[in-house]
């Protein structure tokens, strides 16, 4: 069963471009990971400081491996400097069919 991740970020004042750049830099290397099915950042049209990343992984193991990659570790360091608050991460799976 695939695992969908919704990661919500809020940039500190003046850090919106750095946040966007850091998230966009994650797209290509993440999509090249064997367990990554989708990886796309979104911007709130009413608040450019608020972004979300919607990811889909083949399962929890693929996500755990993603957290060990050099590009993830680099992005984590950047995000620690540019976020106004900790990133909110929700892990979702498909709802069972009735």
mmCIF file of C-alpha atoms in Angstrom:
data_model
loop_
_atom_site.group_PDB
_atom_site.id
_atom_site.type_symbol
_atom_site.label_atom_id
_atom_site.label_comp_id
_atom_site.label_asym_id
_atom_site.label_seq_id
_atom_site.Cartn_x
_atom_site.Cartn_y
_atom_site.Cartn_z
ATOM 1 C CA UNK A 1 0.000 0.000 0.000
ATOM 2 C CA UNK A 2 1.420 3.375 -0.962
ATOM 3 C CA UNK A 3 2.022 6.130 1.564
ATOM 4 C CA UNK A 4 1.078 9.754 0.863
ATOM 5 C CA UNK A 5 2.849 12.536 2.715
ATOM 6 C CA UNK A 6 1.575 16.087 3.137
ATOM 7 C CA UNK A 7 4.346 18.297 4.524
ATOM 8 C CA UNK A 8 3.353 21.880 5.327
ATOM 9 C CA UNK A 9 5.908 24.673 5.682
ATOM 10 C CA UNK A 10 5.784 28.328 6.673
ATOM 11 C CA UNK A 11 8.758 30.477 5.701
ATOM 12 C CA UNK A 12 10.130 33.010 8.146
ATOM 13 C CA UNK A 13 9.648 36.612 6.974
ATOM 14 C CA UNK A 14 11.910 37.310 3.998
ATOM 15 C CA UNK A 15 12.765 33.622 3.528
ATOM 16 C CA UNK A 16 10.038 32.724 1.005
ATOM 17 C CA UNK A 17 12.414 32.436 -1.978
ATOM 18 C CA UNK A 18 14.897 30.302 -0.035
ATOM 19 C CA UNK A 19 12.107 27.962 1.024
ATOM 20 C CA UNK A 20 10.808 27.649 -2.540
ATOM 21 C CA UNK A 21 14.306 27.026 -3.894
ATOM 22 C CA UNK A 22 15.040 24.367 -1.265
ATOM 23 C CA UNK A 23 11.806 22.508 -1.982
ATOM 24 C CA UNK A 24 12.192 22.729 -5.749
ATOM 25 C CA UNK A 25 15.745 21.366 -5.471
ATOM 26 C CA UNK A 26 14.271 18.232 -3.872
ATOM 27 C CA UNK A 27 12.011 17.326 -6.804
ATOM 28 C CA UNK A 28 14.422 15.684 -9.242
ATOM 29 C CA UNK A 29 16.572 13.687 -6.809
ATOM 30 C CA UNK A 30 13.497 12.531 -4.899
ATOM 31 C CA UNK A 31 11.731 11.352 -8.051
ATOM 32 C CA UNK A 32 14.870 9.388 -8.951
ATOM 33 C CA UNK A 33 14.600 7.370 -5.732
ATOM 34 C CA UNK A 34 13.252 3.873 -6.415
ATOM 35 C CA UNK A 35 10.364 4.167 -3.937
ATOM 36 C CA UNK A 36 9.170 7.652 -4.917
ATOM 37 C CA UNK A 37 5.960 7.711 -6.948
ATOM 38 C CA UNK A 38 5.286 11.480 -6.777
ATOM 39 C CA UNK A 39 6.895 14.576 -5.286
ATOM 40 C CA UNK A 40 5.496 18.053 -5.866
ATOM 41 C CA UNK A 41 5.634 21.338 -3.941
ATOM 42 C CA UNK A 42 2.677 23.731 -3.886
ATOM 43 C CA UNK A 43 2.385 27.385 -2.841
ATOM 44 C CA UNK A 44 -0.622 28.897 -1.085
ATOM 45 C CA UNK A 45 -1.982 31.481 -3.566
ATOM 46 C CA UNK A 46 -3.028 33.730 -0.667
ATOM 47 C CA UNK A 47 0.215 33.487 1.335
ATOM 48 C CA UNK A 48 3.483 32.943 -0.542
ATOM 49 C CA UNK A 49 5.238 32.090 2.733
ATOM 50 C CA UNK A 50 3.114 28.939 3.095
ATOM 51 C CA UNK A 51 4.012 25.903 1.003
ATOM 52 C CA UNK A 52 3.172 22.224 1.039
ATOM 53 C CA UNK A 53 4.863 19.207 -0.497
ATOM 54 C CA UNK A 54 2.685 16.311 -1.577
ATOM 55 C CA UNK A 55 4.669 13.086 -1.858
ATOM 56 C CA UNK A 56 3.736 9.501 -2.625
ATOM 57 C CA UNK A 57 5.975 6.595 -1.672
ATOM 58 C CA UNK A 58 5.700 2.852 -2.253
ATOM 59 C CA UNK A 59 5.602 2.404 1.524
ATOM 60 C CA UNK A 60 7.129 3.315 4.884
ATOM 61 C CA UNK A 61 10.503 1.736 4.040
ATOM 62 C CA UNK A 62 10.887 3.907 0.922
ATOM 63 C CA UNK A 63 10.134 7.020 2.991
ATOM 64 C CA UNK A 64 12.621 5.962 5.677
ATOM 65 C CA UNK A 65 15.290 5.549 2.992
ATOM 66 C CA UNK A 66 14.426 9.008 1.601
ATOM 67 C CA UNK A 67 15.231 10.514 5.011
ATOM 68 C CA UNK A 68 18.800 9.140 4.761
ATOM 69 C CA UNK A 69 19.656 10.625 1.349
ATOM 70 C CA UNK A 70 22.184 13.453 0.987
ATOM 71 C CA UNK A 71 19.614 15.720 -0.719
ATOM 72 C CA UNK A 72 17.144 15.264 2.143
ATOM 73 C CA UNK A 73 19.789 15.931 4.805
ATOM 74 C CA UNK A 74 20.881 19.090 2.955
ATOM 75 C CA UNK A 75 17.284 20.336 2.594
ATOM 76 C CA UNK A 76 16.653 19.667 6.291
ATOM 77 C CA UNK A 77 19.602 21.909 7.215
ATOM 78 C CA UNK A 78 18.300 24.701 4.962
ATOM 79 C CA UNK A 79 14.751 24.378 6.283
ATOM 80 C CA UNK A 80 15.954 24.658 9.877
ATOM 81 C CA UNK A 81 17.208 28.146 8.979
ATOM 82 C CA UNK A 82 14.301 29.402 6.851
ATOM 83 C CA UNK A 83 11.134 28.086 8.517
ATOM 84 C CA UNK A 84 9.105 30.202 10.925
ATOM 85 C CA UNK A 85 7.815 27.071 12.680
ATOM 86 C CA UNK A 86 8.473 23.335 12.521
ATOM 87 C CA UNK A 87 7.210 21.569 9.420
ATOM 88 C CA UNK A 88 3.899 19.752 9.930
ATOM 89 C CA UNK A 89 3.947 16.277 8.380
ATOM 90 C CA UNK A 90 0.893 14.082 7.845
ATOM 91 C CA UNK A 91 1.178 10.475 6.686
ATOM 92 C CA UNK A 92 -1.871 9.203 4.838
ATOM 93 C CA UNK A 93 -2.976 5.923 3.269
ATOM 94 C CA UNK A 94 -5.929 5.247 1.002
ATOM 95 C CA UNK A 95 -9.223 4.935 2.823
ATOM 96 C CA UNK A 96 -10.599 1.402 2.746
ATOM 97 C CA UNK A 97 -13.352 0.782 0.215
ATOM 98 C CA UNK A 98 -16.722 -0.070 1.686
#
